[in-house]
Tab-separated table of N, CA and C in Angstrom:
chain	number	residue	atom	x	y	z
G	67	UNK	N	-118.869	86.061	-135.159
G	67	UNK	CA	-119.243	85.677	-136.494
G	67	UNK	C	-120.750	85.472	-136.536
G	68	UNK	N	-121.141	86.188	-137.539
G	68	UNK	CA	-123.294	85.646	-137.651
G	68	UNK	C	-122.916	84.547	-138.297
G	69	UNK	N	-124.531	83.871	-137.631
G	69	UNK	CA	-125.036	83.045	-138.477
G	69	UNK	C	-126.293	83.010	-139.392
G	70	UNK	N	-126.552	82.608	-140.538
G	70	UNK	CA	-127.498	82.593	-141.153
G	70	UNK	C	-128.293	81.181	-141.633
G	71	UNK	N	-129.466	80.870	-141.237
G	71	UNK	CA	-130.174	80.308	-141.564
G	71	UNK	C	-131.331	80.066	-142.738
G	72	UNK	N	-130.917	79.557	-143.620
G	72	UNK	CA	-132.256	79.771	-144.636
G	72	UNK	C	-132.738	78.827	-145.207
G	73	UNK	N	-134.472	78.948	-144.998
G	73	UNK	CA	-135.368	77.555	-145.394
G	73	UNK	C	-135.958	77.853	-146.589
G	74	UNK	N	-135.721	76.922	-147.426
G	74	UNK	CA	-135.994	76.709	-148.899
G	74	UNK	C	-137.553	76.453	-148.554
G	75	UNK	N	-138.307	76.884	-149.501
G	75	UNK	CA	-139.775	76.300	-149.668
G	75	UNK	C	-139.579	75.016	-149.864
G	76	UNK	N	-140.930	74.214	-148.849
G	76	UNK	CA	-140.773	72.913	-149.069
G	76	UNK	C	-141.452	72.476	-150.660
G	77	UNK	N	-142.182	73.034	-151.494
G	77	UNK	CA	-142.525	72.226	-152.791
G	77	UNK	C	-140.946	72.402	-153.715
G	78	UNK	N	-140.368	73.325	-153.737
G	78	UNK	CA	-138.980	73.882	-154.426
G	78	UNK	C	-138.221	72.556	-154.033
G	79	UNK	N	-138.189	72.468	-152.790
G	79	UNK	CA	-137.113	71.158	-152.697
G	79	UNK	C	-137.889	69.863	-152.944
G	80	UNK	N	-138.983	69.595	-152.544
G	80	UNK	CA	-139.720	68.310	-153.559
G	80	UNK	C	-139.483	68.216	-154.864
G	81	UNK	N	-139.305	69.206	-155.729
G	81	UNK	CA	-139.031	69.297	-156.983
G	81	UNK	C	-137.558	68.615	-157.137
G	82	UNK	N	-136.592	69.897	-156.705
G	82	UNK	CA	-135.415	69.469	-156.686
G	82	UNK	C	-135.097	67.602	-156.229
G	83	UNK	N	-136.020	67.429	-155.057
G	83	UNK	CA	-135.397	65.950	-154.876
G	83	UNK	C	-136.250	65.131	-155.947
G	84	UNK	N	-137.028	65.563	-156.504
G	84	UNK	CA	-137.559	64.627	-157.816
G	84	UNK	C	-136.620	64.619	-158.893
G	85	UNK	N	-136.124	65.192	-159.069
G	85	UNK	CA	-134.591	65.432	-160.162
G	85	UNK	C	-133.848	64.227	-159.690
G	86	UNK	N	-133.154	63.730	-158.700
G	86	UNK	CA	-132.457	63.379	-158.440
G	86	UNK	C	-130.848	63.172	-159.599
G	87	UNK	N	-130.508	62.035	-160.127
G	87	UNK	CA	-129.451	62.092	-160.980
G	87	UNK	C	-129.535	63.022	-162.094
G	88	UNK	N	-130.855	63.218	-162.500
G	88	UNK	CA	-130.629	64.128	-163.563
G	88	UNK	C	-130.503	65.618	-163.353
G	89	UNK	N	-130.426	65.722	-162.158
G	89	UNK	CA	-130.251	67.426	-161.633
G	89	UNK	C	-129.044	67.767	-162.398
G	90	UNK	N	-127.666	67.305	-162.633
G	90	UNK	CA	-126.877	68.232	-163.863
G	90	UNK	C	-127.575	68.294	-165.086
G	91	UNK	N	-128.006	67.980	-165.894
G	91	UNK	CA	-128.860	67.607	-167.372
G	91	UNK	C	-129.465	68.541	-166.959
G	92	UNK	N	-130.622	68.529	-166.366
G	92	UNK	CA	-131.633	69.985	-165.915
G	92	UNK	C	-130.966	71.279	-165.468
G	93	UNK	N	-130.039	70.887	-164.479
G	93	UNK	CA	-129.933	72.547	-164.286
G	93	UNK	C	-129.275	73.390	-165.579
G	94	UNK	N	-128.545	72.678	-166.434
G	94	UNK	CA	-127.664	73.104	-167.754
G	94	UNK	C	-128.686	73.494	-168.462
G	95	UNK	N	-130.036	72.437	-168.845
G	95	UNK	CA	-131.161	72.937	-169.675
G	95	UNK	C	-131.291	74.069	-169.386
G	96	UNK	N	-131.893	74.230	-168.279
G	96	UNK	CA	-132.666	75.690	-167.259
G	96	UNK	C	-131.399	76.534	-167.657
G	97	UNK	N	-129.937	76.418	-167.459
G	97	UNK	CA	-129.658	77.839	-167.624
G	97	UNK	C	-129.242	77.994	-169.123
G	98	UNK	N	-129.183	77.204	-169.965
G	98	UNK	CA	-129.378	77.572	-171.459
G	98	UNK	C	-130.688	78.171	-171.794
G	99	UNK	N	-131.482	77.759	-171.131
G	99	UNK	CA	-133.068	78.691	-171.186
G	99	UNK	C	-132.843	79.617	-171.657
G	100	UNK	N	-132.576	80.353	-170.060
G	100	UNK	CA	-132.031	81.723	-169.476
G	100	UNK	C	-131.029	82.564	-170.548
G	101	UNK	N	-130.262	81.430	-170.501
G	101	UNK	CA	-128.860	82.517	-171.464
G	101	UNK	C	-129.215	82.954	-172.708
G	102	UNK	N	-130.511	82.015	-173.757
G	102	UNK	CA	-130.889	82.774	-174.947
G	102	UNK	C	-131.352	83.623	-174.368
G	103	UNK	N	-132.647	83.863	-173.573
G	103	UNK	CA	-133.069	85.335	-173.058
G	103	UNK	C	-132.737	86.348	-173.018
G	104	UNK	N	-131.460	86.450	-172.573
G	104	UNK	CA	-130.300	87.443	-171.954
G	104	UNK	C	-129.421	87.525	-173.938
G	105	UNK	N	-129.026	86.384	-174.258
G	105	UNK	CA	-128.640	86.533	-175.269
G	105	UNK	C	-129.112	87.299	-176.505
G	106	UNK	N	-130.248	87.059	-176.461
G	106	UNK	CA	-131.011	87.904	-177.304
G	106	UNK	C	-131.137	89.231	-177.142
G	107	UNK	N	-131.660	89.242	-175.789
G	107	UNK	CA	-131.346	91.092	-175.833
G	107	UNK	C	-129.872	91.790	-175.815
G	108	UNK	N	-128.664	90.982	-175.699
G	108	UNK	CA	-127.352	91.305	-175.799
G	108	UNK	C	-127.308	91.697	-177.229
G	109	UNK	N	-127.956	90.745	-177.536
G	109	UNK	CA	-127.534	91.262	-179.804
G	109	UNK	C	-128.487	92.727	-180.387
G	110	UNK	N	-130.011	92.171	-179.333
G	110	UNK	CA	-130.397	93.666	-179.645
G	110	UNK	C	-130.059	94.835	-179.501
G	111	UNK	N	-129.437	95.177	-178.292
G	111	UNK	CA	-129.112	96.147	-177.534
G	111	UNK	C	-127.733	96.493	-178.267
G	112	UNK	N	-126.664	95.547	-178.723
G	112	UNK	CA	-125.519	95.649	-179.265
G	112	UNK	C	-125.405	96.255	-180.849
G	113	UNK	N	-126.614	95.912	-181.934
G	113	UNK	CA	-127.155	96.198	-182.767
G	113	UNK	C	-127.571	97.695	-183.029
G	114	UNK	N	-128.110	97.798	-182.467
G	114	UNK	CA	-128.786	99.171	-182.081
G	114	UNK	C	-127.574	100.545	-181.517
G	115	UNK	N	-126.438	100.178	-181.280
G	115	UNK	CA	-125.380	100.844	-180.833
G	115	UNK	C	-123.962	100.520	-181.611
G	116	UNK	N	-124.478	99.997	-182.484
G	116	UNK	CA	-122.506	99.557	-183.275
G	116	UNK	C	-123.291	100.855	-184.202
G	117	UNK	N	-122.337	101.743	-184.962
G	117	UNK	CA	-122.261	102.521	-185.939
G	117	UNK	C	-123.689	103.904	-185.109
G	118	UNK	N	-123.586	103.751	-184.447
G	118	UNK	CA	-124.811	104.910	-183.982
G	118	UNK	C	-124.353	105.757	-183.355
G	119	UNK	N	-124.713	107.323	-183.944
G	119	UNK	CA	-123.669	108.418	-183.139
G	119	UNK	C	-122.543	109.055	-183.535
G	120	UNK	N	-121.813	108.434	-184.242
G	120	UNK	CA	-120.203	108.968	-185.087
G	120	UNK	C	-120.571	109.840	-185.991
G	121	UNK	N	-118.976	110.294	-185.936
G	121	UNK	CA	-119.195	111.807	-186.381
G	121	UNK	C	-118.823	111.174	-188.020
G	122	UNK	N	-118.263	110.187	-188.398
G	122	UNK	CA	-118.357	109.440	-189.661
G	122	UNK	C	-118.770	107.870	-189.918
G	123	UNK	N	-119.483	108.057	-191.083
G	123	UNK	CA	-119.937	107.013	-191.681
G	123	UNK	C	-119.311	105.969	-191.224
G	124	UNK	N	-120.084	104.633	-190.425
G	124	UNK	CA	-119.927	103.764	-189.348
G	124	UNK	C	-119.223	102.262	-190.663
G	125	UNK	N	-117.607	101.986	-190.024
G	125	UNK	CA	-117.578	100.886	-190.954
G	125	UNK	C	-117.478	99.692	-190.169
G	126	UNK	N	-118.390	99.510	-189.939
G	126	UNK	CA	-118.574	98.034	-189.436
G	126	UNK	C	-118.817	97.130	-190.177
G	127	UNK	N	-118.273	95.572	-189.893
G	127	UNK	CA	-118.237	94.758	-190.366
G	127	UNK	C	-119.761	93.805	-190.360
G	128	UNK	N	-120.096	93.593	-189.280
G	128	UNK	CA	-121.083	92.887	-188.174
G	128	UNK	C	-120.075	91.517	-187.458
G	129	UNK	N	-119.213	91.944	-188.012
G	129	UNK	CA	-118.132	90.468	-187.325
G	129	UNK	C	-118.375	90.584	-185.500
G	130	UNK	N	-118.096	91.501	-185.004
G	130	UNK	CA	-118.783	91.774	-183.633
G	130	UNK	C	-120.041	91.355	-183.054
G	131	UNK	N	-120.636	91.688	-183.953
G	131	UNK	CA	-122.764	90.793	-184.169
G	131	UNK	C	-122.629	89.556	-183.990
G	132	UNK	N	-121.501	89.104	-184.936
G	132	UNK	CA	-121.776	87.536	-185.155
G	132	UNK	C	-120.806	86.671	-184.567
G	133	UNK	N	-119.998	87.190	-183.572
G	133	UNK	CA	-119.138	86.673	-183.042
G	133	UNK	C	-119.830	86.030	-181.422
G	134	UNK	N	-121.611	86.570	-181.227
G	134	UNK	CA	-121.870	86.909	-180.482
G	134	UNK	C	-122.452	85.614	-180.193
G	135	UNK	N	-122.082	85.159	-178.754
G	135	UNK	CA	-122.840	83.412	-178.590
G	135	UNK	C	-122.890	83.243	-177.261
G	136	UNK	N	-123.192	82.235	-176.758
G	136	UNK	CA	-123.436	81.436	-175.697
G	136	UNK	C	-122.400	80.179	-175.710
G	137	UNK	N	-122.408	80.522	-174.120
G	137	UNK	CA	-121.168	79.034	-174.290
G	137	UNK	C	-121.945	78.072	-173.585
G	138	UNK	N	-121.340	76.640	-173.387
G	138	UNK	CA	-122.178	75.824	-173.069
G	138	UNK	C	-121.983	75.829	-171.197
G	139	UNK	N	-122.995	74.897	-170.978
G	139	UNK	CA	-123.255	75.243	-169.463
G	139	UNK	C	-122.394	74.237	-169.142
G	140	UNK	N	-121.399	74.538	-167.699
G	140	UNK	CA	-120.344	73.726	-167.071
G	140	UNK	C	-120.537	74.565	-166.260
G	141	UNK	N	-119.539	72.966	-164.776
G	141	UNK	CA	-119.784	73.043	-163.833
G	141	UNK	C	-118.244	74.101	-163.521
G	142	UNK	N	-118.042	75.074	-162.781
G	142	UNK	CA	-117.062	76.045	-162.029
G	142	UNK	C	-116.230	75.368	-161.128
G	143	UNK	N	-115.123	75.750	-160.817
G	143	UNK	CA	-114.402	75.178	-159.727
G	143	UNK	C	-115.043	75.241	-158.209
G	144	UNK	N	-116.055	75.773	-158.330
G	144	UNK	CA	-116.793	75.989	-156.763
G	144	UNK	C	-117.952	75.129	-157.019
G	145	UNK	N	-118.417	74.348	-157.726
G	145	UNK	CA	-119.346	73.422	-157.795
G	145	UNK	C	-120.318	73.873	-158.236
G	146	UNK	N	-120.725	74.840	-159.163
G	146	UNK	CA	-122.048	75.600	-159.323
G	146	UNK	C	-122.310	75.362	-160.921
G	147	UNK	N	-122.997	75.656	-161.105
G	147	UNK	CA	-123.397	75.485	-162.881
G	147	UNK	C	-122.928	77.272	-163.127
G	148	UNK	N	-122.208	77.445	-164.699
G	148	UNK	CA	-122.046	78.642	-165.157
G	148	UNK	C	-122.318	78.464	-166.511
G	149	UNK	N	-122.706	79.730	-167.027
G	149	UNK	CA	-123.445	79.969	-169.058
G	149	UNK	C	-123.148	81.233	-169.154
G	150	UNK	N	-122.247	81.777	-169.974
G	150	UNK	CA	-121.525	82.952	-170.199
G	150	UNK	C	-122.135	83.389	-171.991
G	151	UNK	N	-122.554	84.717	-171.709
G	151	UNK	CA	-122.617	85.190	-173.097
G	151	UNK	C	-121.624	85.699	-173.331
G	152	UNK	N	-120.691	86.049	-174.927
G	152	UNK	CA	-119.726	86.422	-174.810
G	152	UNK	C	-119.439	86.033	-175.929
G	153	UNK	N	-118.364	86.581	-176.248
G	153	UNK	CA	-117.771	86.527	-177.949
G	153	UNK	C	-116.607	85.587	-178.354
G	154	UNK	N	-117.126	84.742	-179.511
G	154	UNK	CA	-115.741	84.175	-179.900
G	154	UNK	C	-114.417	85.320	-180.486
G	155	UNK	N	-113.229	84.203	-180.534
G	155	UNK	CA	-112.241	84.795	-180.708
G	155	UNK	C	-111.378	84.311	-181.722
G	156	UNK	N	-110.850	84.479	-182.243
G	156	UNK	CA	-110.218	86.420	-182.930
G	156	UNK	C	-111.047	86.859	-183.968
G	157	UNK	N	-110.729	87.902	-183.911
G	157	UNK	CA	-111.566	88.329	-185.432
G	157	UNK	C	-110.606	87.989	-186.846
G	158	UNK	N	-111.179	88.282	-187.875
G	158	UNK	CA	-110.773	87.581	-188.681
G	158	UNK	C	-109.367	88.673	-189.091
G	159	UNK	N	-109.255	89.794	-188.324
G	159	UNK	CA	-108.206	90.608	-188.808
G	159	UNK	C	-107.088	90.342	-187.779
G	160	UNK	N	-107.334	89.183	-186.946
G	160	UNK	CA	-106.517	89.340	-185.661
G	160	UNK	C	-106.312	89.698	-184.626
G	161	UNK	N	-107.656	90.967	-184.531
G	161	UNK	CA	-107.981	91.873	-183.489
G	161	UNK	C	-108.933	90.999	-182.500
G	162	UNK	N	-109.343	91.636	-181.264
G	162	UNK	CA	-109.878	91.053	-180.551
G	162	UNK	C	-111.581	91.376	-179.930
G	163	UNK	N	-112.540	90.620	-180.625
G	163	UNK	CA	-113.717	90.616	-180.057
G	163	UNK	C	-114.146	91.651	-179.377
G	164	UNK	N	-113.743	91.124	-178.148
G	164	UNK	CA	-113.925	91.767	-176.216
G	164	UNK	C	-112.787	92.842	-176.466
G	165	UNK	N	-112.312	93.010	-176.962
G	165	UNK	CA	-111.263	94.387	-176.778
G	165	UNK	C	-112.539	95.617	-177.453
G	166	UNK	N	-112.732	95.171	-178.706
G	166	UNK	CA	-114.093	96.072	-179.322
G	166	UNK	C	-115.458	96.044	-178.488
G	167	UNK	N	-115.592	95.114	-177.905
G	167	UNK	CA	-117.219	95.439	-176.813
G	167	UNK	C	-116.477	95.972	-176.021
G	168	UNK	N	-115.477	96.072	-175.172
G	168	UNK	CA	-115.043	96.755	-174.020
G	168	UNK	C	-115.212	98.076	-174.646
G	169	UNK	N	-114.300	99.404	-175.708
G	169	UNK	CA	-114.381	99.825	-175.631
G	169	UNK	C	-116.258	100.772	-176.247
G	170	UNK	N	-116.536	99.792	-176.868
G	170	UNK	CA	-118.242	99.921	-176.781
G	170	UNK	C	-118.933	100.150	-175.791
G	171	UNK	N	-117.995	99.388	-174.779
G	171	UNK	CA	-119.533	99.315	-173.509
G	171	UNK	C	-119.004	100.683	-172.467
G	172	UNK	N	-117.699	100.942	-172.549
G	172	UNK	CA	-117.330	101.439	-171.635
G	172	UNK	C	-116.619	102.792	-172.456
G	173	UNK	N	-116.444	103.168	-173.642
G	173	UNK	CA	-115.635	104.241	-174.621
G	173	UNK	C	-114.422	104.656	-174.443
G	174	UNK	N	-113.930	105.209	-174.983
G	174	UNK	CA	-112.701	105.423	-174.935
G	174	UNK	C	-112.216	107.184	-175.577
G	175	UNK	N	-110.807	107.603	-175.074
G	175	UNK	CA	-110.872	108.983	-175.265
G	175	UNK	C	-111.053	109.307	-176.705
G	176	UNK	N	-111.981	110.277	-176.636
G	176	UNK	CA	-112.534	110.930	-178.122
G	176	UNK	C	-113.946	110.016	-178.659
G	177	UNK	N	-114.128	108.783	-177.746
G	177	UNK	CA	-114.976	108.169	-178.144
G	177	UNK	C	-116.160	107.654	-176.825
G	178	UNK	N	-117.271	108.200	-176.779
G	178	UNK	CA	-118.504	108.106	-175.980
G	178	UNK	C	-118.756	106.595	-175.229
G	179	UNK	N	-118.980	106.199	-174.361
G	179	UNK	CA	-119.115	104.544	-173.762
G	179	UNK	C	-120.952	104.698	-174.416
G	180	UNK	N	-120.761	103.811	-175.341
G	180	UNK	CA	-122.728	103.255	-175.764
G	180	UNK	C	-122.694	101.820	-174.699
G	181	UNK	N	-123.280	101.306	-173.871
G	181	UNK	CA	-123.315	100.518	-173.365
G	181	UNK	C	-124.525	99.624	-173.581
G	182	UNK	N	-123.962	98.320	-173.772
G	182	UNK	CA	-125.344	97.582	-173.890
G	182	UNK	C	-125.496	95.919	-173.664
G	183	UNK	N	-124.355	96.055	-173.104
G	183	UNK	CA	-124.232	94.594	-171.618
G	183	UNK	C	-124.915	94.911	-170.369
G	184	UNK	N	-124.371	95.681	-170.047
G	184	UNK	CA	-125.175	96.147	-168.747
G	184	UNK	C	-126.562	96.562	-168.711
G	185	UNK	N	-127.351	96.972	-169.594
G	185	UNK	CA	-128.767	97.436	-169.890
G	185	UNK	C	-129.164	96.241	-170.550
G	186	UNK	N	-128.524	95.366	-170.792
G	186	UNK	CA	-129.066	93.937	-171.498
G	186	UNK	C	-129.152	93.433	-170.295
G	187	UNK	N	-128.564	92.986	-169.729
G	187	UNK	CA	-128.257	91.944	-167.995
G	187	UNK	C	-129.899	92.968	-167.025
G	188	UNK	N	-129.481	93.943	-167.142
G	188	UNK	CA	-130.687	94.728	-166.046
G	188	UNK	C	-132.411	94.215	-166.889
G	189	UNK	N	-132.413	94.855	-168.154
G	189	UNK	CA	-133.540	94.781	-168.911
G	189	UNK	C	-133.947	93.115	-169.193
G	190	UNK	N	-133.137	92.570	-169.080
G	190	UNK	CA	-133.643	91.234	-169.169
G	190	UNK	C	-133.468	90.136	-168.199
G	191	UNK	N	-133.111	90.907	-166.843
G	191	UNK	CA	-133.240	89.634	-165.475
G	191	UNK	C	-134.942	89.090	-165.221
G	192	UNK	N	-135.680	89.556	-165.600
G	192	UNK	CA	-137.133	89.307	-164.536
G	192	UNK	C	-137.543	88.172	-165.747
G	193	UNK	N	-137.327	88.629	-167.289
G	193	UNK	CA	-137.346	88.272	-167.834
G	193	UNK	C	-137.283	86.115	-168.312
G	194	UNK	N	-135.489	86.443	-167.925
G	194	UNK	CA	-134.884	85.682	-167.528
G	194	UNK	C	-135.309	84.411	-166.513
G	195	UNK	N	-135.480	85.000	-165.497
G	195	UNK	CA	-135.985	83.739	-164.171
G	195	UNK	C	-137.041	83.405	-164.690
G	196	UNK	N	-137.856	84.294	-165.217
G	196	UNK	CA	-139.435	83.518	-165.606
G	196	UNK	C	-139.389	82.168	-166.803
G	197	UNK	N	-138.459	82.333	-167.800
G	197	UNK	CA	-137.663	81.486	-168.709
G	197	UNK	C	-137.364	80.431	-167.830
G	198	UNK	N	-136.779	80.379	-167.187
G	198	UNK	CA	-136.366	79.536	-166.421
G	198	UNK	C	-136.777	78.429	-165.597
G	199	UNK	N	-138.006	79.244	-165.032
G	199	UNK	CA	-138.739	78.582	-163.220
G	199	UNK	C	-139.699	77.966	-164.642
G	200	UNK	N	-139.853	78.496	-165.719
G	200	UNK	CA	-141.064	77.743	-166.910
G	200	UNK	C	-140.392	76.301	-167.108
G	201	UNK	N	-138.906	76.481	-167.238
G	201	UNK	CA	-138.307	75.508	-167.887
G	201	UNK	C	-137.875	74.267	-167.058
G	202	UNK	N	-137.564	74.971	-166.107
G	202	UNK	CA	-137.651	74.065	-164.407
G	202	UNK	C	-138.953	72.725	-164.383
G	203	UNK	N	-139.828	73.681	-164.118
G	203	UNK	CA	-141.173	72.665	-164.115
G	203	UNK	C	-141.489	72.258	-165.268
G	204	UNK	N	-141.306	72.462	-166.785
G	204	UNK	CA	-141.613	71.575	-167.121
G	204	UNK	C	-141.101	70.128	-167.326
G	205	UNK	N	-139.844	70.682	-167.090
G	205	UNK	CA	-138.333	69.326	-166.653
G	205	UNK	C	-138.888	68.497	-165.737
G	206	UNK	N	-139.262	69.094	-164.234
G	206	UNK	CA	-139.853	68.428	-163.487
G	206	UNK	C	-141.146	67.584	-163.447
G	207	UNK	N	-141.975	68.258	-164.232
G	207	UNK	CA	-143.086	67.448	-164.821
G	207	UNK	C	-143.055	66.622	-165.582
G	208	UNK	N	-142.132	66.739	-166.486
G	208	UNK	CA	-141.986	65.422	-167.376
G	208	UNK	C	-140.913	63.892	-166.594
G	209	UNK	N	-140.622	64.054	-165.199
G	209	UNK	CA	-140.242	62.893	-165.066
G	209	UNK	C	-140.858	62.171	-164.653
């Protein structure tokens, strides 16, 4: 079996141990940061691809657009902080959200995959951390 060893920069963990109790409160801030970031380019990217391409006049609602949110930050059964973009549910016809981005992101027969989760998540990671490590320190600075 390997082993792996890995040393955190020592100012990163000065930070972190300056948090102390409030390290849940902060890390939730920091990744709500993050998740508008990502969120935002999810609606752009999603926008830009509902009704684009068909061989007829696109009837969309925007109920898909606006179904489109952030959930709040909680802790996982493995102890970690999680912030999910992702769609409420049902639509107002009964149908399902994520059944319509699935076949959006991924298409279906007779119908092309426009994808724009995955080019949202890629196009907006670097993005993202920088949101973040901003939002980090200034958390940390203000205690």
């Amino acid at each position: 079996m390997a082993k792996a060893d890995i040393k955190m920069p020592e100012d990163f963990l000065l930070k972190i141990s300056q948090l102390g109790s409030n390290f849940d409160a902060v890390a939730e801030s920091v990744l709500e940061t993050g998740g508008e970031v990502v969120l935002a380019k999810v609606k752009s990217n999603l926008a830009g691809v509902v009704g684009s391409g068909t061989k007829y006049d696109s009837r969309s609602t925007g109920e898909l657009e606006r179904s489109l949110g952030l959930s709040p930050a909680k802790l996982n059964r493995d102890g970690n902080h999680d912030i999910k973009v992702g769609f409420a549910e049902p639509r107002s016809d009964g149908g399902s959200n994520a059944k319509l981005a699935n076949i959006l992101e991924y298409g279906k027969h007779g119908q092309p995959a426009k994808p724009f989760l995955k080019p949202a998540k890629t196009a907006s990671r670097k993005e993202c951390i920088e949101a973040m490590k901003v939002k980090l320190e200034s958390e940390v600075d203000g205690l």
